[in-house]
Short mmCIF file of C-alpha atoms and ligand atoms in Angstrom, two decimals:
data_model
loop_
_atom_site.label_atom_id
_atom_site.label_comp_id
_atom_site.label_asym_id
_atom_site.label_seq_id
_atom_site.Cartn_x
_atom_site.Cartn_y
_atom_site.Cartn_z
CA UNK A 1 9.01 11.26 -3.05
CA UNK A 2 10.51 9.48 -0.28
CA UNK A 3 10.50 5.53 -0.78
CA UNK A 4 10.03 5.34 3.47
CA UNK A 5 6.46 7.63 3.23
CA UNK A 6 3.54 5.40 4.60
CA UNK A 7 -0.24 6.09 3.81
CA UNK A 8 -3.92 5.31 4.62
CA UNK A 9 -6.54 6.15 2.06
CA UNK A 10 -9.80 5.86 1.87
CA UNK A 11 -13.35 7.08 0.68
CA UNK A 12 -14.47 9.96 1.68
CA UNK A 13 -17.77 8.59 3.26
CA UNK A 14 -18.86 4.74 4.08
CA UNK A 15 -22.66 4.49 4.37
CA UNK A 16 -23.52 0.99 5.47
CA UNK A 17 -27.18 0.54 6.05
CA UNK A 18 -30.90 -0.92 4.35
CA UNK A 19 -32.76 0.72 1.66
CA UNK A 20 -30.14 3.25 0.64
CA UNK A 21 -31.12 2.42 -3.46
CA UNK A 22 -34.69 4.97 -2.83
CA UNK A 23 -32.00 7.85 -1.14
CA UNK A 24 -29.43 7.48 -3.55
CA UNK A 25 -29.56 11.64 -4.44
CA UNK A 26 -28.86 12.56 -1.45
CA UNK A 27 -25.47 10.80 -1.43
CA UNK A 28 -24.96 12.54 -5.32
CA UNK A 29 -26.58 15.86 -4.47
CA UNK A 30 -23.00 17.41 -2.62
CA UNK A 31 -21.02 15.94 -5.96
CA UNK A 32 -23.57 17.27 -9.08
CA UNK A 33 -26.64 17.57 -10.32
CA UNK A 34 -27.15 15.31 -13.26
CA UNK A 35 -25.96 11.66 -12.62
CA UNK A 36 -24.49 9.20 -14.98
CA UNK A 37 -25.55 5.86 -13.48
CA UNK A 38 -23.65 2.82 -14.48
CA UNK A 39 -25.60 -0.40 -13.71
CA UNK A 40 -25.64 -3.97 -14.15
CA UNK A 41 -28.28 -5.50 -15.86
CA UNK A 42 -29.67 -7.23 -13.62
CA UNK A 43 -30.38 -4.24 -11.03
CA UNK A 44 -30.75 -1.63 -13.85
CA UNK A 45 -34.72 -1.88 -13.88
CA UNK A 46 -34.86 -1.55 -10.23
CA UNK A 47 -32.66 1.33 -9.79
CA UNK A 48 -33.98 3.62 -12.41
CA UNK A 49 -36.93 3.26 -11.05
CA UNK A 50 -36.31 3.46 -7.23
CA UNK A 51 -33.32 5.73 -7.68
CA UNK A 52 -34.65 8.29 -10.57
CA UNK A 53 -37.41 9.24 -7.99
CA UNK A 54 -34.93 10.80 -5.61
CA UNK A 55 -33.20 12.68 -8.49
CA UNK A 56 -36.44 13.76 -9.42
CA UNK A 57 -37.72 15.17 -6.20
CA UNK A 58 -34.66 16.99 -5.73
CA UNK A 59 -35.24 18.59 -8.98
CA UNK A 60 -31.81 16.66 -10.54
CA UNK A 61 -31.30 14.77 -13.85
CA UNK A 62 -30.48 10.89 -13.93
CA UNK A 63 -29.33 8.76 -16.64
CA UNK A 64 -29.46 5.03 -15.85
CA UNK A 65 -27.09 3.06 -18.38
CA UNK A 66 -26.32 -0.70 -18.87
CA UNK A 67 -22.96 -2.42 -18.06
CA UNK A 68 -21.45 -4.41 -20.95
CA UNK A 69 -20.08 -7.39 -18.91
CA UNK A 70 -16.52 -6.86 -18.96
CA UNK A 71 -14.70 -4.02 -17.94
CA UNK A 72 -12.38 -3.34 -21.02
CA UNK A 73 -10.82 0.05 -22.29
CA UNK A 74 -13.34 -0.01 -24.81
CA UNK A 75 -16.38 -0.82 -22.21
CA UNK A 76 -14.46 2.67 -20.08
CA UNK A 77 -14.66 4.76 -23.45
CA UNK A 78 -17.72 4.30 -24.41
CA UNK A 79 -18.90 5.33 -20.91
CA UNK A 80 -16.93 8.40 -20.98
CA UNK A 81 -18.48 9.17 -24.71
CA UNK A 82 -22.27 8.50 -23.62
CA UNK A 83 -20.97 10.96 -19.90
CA UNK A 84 -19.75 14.07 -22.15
CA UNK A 85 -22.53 13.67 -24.87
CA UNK A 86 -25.34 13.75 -21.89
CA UNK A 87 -23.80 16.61 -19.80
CA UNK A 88 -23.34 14.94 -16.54
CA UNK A 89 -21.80 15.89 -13.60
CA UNK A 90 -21.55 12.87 -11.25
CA UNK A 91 -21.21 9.21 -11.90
CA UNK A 92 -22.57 6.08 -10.39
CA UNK A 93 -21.63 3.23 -10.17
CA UNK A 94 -24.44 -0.04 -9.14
CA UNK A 95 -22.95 -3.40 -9.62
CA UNK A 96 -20.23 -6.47 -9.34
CA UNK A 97 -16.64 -5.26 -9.20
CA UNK A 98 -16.47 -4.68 -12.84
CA UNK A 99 -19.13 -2.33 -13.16
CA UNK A 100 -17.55 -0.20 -10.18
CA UNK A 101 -14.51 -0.24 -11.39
CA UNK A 102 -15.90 0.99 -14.92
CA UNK A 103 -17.65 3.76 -13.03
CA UNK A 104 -14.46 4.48 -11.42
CA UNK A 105 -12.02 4.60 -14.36
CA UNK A 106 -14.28 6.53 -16.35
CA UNK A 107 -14.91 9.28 -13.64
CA UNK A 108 -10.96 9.49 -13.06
CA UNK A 109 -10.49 10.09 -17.04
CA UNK A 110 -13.62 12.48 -17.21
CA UNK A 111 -12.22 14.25 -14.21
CA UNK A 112 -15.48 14.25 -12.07
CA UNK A 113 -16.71 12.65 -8.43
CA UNK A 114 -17.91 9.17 -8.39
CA UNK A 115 -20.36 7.23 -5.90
CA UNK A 116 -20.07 3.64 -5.76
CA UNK A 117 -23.06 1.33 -5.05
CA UNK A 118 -22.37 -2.49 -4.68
CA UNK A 119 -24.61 -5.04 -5.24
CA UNK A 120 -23.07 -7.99 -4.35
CA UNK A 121 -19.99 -8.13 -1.38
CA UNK A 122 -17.57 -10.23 -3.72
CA UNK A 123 -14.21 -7.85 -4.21
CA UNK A 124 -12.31 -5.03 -2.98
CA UNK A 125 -13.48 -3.05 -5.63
CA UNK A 126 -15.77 -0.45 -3.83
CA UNK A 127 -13.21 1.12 -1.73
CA UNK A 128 -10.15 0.99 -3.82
CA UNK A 129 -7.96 3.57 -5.82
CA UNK A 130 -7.95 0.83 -8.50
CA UNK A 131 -9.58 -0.35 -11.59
CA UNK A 132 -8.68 -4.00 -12.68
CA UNK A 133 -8.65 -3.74 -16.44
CA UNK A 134 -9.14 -6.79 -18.33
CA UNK A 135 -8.42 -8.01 -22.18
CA UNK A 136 -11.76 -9.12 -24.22
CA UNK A 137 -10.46 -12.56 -23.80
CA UNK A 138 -11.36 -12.47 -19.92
CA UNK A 139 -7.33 -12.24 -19.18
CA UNK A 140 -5.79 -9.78 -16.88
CA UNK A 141 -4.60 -6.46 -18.91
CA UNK A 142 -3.64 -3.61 -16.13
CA UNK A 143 -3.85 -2.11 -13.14
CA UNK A 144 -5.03 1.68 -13.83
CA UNK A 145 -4.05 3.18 -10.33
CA UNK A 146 -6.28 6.18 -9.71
CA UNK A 147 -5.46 9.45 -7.59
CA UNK A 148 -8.00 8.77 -5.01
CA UNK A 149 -10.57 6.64 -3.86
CA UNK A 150 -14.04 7.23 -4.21
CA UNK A 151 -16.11 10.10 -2.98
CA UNK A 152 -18.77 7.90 -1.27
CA UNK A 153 -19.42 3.96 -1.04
CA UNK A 154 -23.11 3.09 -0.27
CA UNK A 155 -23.40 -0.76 1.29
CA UNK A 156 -26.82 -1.61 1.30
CA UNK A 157 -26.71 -4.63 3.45
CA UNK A 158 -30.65 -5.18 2.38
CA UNK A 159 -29.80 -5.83 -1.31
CA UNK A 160 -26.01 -7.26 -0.56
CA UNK A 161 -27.98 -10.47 1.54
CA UNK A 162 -30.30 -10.80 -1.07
CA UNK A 163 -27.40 -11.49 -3.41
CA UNK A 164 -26.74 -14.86 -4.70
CA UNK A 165 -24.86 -16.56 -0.99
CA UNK A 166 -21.47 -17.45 -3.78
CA UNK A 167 -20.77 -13.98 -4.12
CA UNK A 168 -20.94 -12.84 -0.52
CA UNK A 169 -18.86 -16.10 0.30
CA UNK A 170 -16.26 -14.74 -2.73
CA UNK A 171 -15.80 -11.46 -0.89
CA UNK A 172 -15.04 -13.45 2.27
CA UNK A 173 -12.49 -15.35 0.27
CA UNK A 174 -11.21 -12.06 -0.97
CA UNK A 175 -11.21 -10.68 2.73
CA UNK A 176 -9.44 -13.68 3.99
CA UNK A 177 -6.17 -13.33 2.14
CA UNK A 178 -5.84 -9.25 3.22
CA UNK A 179 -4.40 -9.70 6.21
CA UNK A 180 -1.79 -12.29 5.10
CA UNK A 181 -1.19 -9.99 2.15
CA UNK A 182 -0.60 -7.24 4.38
CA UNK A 183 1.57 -9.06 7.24
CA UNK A 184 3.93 -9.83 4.53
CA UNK A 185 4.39 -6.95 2.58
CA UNK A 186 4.62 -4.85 5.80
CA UNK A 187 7.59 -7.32 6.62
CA UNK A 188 9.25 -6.97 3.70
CA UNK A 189 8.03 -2.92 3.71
CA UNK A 190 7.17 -3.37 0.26
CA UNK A 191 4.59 -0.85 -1.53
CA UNK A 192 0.87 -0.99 -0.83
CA UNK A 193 -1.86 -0.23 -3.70
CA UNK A 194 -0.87 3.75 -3.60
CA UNK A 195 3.01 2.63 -4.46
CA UNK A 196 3.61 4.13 -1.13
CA UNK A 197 5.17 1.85 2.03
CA UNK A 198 2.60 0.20 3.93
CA UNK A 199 1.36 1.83 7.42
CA UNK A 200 0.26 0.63 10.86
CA UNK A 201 -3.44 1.08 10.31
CA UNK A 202 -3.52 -0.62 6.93
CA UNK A 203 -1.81 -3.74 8.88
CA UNK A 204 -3.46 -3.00 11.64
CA UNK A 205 -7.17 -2.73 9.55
CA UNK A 206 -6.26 -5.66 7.66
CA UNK A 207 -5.98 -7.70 11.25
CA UNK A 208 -9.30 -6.62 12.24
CA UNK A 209 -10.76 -8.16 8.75
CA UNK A 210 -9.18 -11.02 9.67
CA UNK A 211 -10.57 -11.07 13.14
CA UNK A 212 -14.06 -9.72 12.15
CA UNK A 213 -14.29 -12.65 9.51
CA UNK A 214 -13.25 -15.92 11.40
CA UNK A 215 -15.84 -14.24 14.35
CA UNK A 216 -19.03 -13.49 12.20
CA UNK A 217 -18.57 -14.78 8.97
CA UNK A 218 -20.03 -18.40 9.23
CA UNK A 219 -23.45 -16.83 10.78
CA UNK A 220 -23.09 -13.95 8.46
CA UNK A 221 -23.16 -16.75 5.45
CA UNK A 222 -25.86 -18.80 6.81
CA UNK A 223 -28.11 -15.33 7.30
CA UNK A 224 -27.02 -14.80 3.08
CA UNK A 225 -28.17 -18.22 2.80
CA UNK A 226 -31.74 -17.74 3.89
CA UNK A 227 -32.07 -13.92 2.32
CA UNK A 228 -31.50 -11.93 5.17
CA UNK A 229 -29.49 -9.31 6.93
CA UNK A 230 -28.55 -9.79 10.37
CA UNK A 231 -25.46 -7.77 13.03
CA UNK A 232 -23.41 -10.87 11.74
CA UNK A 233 -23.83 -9.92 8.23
CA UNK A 234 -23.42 -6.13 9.19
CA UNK A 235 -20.25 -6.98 10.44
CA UNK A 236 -18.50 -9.08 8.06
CA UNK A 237 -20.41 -6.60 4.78
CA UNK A 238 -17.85 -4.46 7.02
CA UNK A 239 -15.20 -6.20 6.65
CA UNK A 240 -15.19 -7.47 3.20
CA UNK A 241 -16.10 -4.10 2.16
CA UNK A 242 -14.55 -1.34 3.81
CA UNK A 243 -11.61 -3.07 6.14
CA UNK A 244 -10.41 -5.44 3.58
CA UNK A 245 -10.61 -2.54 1.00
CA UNK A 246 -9.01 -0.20 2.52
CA UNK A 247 -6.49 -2.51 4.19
CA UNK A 248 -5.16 -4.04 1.47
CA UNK A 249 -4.73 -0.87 -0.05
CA UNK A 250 -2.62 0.71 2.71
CA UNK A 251 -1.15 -2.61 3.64
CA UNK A 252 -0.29 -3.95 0.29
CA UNK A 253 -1.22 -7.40 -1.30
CA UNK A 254 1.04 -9.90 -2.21
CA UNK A 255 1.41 -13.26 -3.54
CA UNK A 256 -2.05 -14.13 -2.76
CA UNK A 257 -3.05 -11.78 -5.65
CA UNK A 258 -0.26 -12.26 -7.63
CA UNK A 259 -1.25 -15.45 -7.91
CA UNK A 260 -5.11 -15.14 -8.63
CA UNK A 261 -3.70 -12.93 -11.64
CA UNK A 262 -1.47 -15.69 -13.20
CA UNK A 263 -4.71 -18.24 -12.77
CA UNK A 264 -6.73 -15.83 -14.92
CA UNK A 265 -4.74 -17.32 -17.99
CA UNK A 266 -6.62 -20.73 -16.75
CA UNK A 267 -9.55 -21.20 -19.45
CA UNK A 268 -11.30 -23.77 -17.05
CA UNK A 269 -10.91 -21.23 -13.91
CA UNK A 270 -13.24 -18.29 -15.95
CA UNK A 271 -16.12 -19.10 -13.97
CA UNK A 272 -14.47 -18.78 -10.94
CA UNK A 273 -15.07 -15.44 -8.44
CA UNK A 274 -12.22 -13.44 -8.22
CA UNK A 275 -12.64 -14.22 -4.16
CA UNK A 276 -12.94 -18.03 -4.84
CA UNK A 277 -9.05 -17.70 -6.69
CA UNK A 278 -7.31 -15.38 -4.08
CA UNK A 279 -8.32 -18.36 -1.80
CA UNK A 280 -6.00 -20.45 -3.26
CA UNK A 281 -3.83 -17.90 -4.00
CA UNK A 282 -3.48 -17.56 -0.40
CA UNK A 283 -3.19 -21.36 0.37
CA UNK A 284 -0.07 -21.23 -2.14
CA UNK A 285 1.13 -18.08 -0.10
CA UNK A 286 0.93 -19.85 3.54
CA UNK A 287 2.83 -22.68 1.73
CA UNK A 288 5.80 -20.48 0.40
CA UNK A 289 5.89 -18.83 3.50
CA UNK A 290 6.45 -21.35 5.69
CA UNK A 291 3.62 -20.47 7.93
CA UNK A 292 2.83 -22.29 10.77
CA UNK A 293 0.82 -25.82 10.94
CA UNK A 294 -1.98 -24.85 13.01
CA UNK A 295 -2.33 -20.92 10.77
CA UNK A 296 -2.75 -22.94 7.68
CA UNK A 297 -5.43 -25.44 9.39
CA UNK A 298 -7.47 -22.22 10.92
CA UNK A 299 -7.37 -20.52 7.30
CA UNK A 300 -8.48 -24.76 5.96
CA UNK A 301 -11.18 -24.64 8.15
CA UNK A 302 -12.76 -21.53 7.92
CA UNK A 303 -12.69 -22.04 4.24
CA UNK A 304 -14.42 -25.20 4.39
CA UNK A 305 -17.10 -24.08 6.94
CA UNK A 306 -18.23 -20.84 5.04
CA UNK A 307 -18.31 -23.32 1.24
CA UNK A 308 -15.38 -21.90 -0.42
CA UNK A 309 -13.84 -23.93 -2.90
CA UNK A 310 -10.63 -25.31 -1.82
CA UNK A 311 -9.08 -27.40 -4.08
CA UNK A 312 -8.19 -26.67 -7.82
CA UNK A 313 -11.06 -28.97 -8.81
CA UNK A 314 -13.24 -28.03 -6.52
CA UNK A 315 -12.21 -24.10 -8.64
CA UNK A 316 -13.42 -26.07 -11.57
CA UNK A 317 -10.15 -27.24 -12.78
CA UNK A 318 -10.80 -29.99 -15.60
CA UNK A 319 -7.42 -31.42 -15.91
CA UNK A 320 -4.37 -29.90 -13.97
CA UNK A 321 -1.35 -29.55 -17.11
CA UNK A 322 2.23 -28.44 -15.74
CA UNK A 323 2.84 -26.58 -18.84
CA UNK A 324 -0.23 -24.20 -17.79
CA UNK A 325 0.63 -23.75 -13.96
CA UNK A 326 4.17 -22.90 -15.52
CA UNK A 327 2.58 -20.71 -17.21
CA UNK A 328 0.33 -19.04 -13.82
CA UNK A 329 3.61 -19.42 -12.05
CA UNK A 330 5.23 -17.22 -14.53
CA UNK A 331 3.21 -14.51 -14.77
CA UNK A 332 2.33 -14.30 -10.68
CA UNK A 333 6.32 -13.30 -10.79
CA UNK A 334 5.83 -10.85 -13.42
CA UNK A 335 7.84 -7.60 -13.12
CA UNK A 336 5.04 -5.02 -11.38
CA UNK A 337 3.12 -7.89 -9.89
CA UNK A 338 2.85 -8.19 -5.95
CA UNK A 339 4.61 -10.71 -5.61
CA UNK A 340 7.82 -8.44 -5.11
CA UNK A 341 6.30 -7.61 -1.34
CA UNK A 342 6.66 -11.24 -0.61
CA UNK A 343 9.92 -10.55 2.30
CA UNK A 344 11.71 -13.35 0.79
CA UNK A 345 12.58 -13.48 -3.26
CA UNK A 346 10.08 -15.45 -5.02
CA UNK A 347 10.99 -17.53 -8.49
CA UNK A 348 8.76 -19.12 -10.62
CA UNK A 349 9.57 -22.44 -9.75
CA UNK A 350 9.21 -21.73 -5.95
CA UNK A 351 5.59 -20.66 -6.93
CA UNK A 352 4.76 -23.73 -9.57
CA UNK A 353 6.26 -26.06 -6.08
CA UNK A 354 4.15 -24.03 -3.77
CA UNK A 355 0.80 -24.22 -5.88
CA UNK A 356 1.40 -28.55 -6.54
CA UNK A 357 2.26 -28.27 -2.76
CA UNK A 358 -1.00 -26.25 -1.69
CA UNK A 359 -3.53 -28.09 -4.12
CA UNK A 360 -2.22 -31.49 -2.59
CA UNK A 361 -2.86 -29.82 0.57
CA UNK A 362 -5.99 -29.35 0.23
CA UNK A 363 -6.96 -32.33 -1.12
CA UNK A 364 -5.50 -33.92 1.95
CA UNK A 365 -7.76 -31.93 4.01
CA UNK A 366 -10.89 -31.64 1.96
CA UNK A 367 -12.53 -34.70 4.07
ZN1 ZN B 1 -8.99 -9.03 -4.31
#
């Protein structure tokens, strides 16, 4: 193929609305008619019990199964073994990130359509072509790139503001770095998430999350913060959803993300959101780039004002060792990584400079 061919992909369908958990058959019924439902823990009760009603009055079969936590190969395989043995046609996905993205890889190795259901607004994982595979350690393993994106995504904004307010403030982290991401690999026409050349729309996407964020997402958060759904929280569940999604993927990360993937070999950064580290991911970004004063003080602020964490301790850094941000430097420039859409050429020790530079930063403007 042609290294200058640009794309846009996308689901199939984007539902955003309340309740969508009781209708969920009619978004599988086009697909199959016996579902494989893939669900965190916490919602699993819930949704067999709301959901299996639908499948039930429309005469189809459900199968409600836990996720196990972490989405390893193992986790993906024993999905696809429990899928074959019960004869199912569909799968569903209900959950974080990881659970999605373990409903996604396994329907891409079983061959069959996949619905996607998020409960919490914390990642790009919903839309996305991708699975993020991780080692049981809690390291980063692989991308598994998939051939398309999924058949439908359900945002349910009722049950996304009743999430815990961290995770809806991680997916505006997440959101916030796309269209920086996207601005540079489109200037250095690097390859988006498809390993294609980014397009207009997916920069052009990517702006509007940017936009739609800084406009909405401080009322959006305080809504989260009190339990309920409001146009502000519409909105930005838009954003961080579908246009961040879908933009980075047709507009291409960079080292933002690259980044975030070199801090998951951080022990003290596990309990971190994925959202919470692309922040500063992006903060070390701006600084490589060279962008200018008053870009990096609108990206500061908004972080502070929505209660991201901005500093490396605020991340939950105990103690901050060269040898280890060496080490994060390191593997941010790994062969593969996006940090080759960066326009300019990136070394390790640019990046280990950059992320002492962009911690210090943000210490300077934490008060
Ligand atoms: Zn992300």
């Amino acid at each position: 193929m042609s290294k200058s061919v640009k794309s846009i992909t996308s689901p199939k369908k984007f539902i955003v609305g309340q309740h969508l958990l009781k209708e969920l058959c009619t978004y599988t019924k086009t697909y199959g008619d016996h579902a494989y439902v893939i669900c965190d823990e916490f919602i699993l009760e819930r949704a067999s019990q709301e959901a299996s009603q639908s499948f039930e009055e429309a005469g189809h079969k459900s199968e409600f199964a836990k996720f196990n936590l972490e989405i390893t190969q193992e986790e993906i395989d024993r999905h696809r073994e429990a899928v074959r043995s019960s004869g199912a046609n569909v799968i569903v996905g209900i959950g974080g990130g990881k659970t999605l993205d373990t409903a996604k890889a396994a329907a891409y190795y079983e061959h069959l359509p996949v619905v996607i259901f998020p409960t919490i607004a914390s990642t790009d994982a919903p839309c996305t072509a991708l699975s993020v595979i991780y080692n049981t350690d809690g390291s980063f393993d692989r991308y598994l790139f998939l051939p398309s994106n999924p058949d439908v995504v359900l945002a349910d904004t009722a049950i996304l503001a009743a999430a815990p307010t961290r995770f809806f403030v991680a997916g505006i982290g997440d959101a916030l770095a796309t269209y920086f991401e996207a601005r540079a690999c489109y200037r250095k026409n690097g390859d988006n998430l498809v390993n294609l050349k980014p397009s207009l729309s997916g920069l052009g996407l990517a702006k509007m999350c940017y936009d739609t964020i800084l406009e909405y997402g401080l009322q959006a958060k305080i809504a989260v913060d009190n339990g309920v759904s409001t146009p502000a929280v519409e909105n930005t569940i838009e954003a961080t959803i579908y246009l961040s999604g879908v933009g980075a993927e047709a507009g291409g990360l960079a080292a933002a993300h690259a980044i975030h993937n070199g801090m998951t070999a951080v022990p003290s950064l596990h309990h971190a959101q994925h959202g919470e580290k692309v922040v500063f991911g992006l903060l070390t970004q701006l600084v490589l780039e060279d962008a200018p004063k008053e870009e990096i003080e609108t990206v500061i602020h908004f972080i502070k004002e929505v209660g991201l964490p901005l500093t490396l301790k605020d991340l939950g850094l105990d103690e901050f060792r060269e040898e280890e941000w060496r080490k994060v430097a390191e593997l941010a420039c790994a062969e593969g990584d996006t940090m080759g859409n960066m326009p300019h050429p990136v070394t390790p020790a640019d990046v280990y400079q950059a992320i002492v530079a962009a911690n210090a930063l943000a210490e300077y403007y934490q008060d």
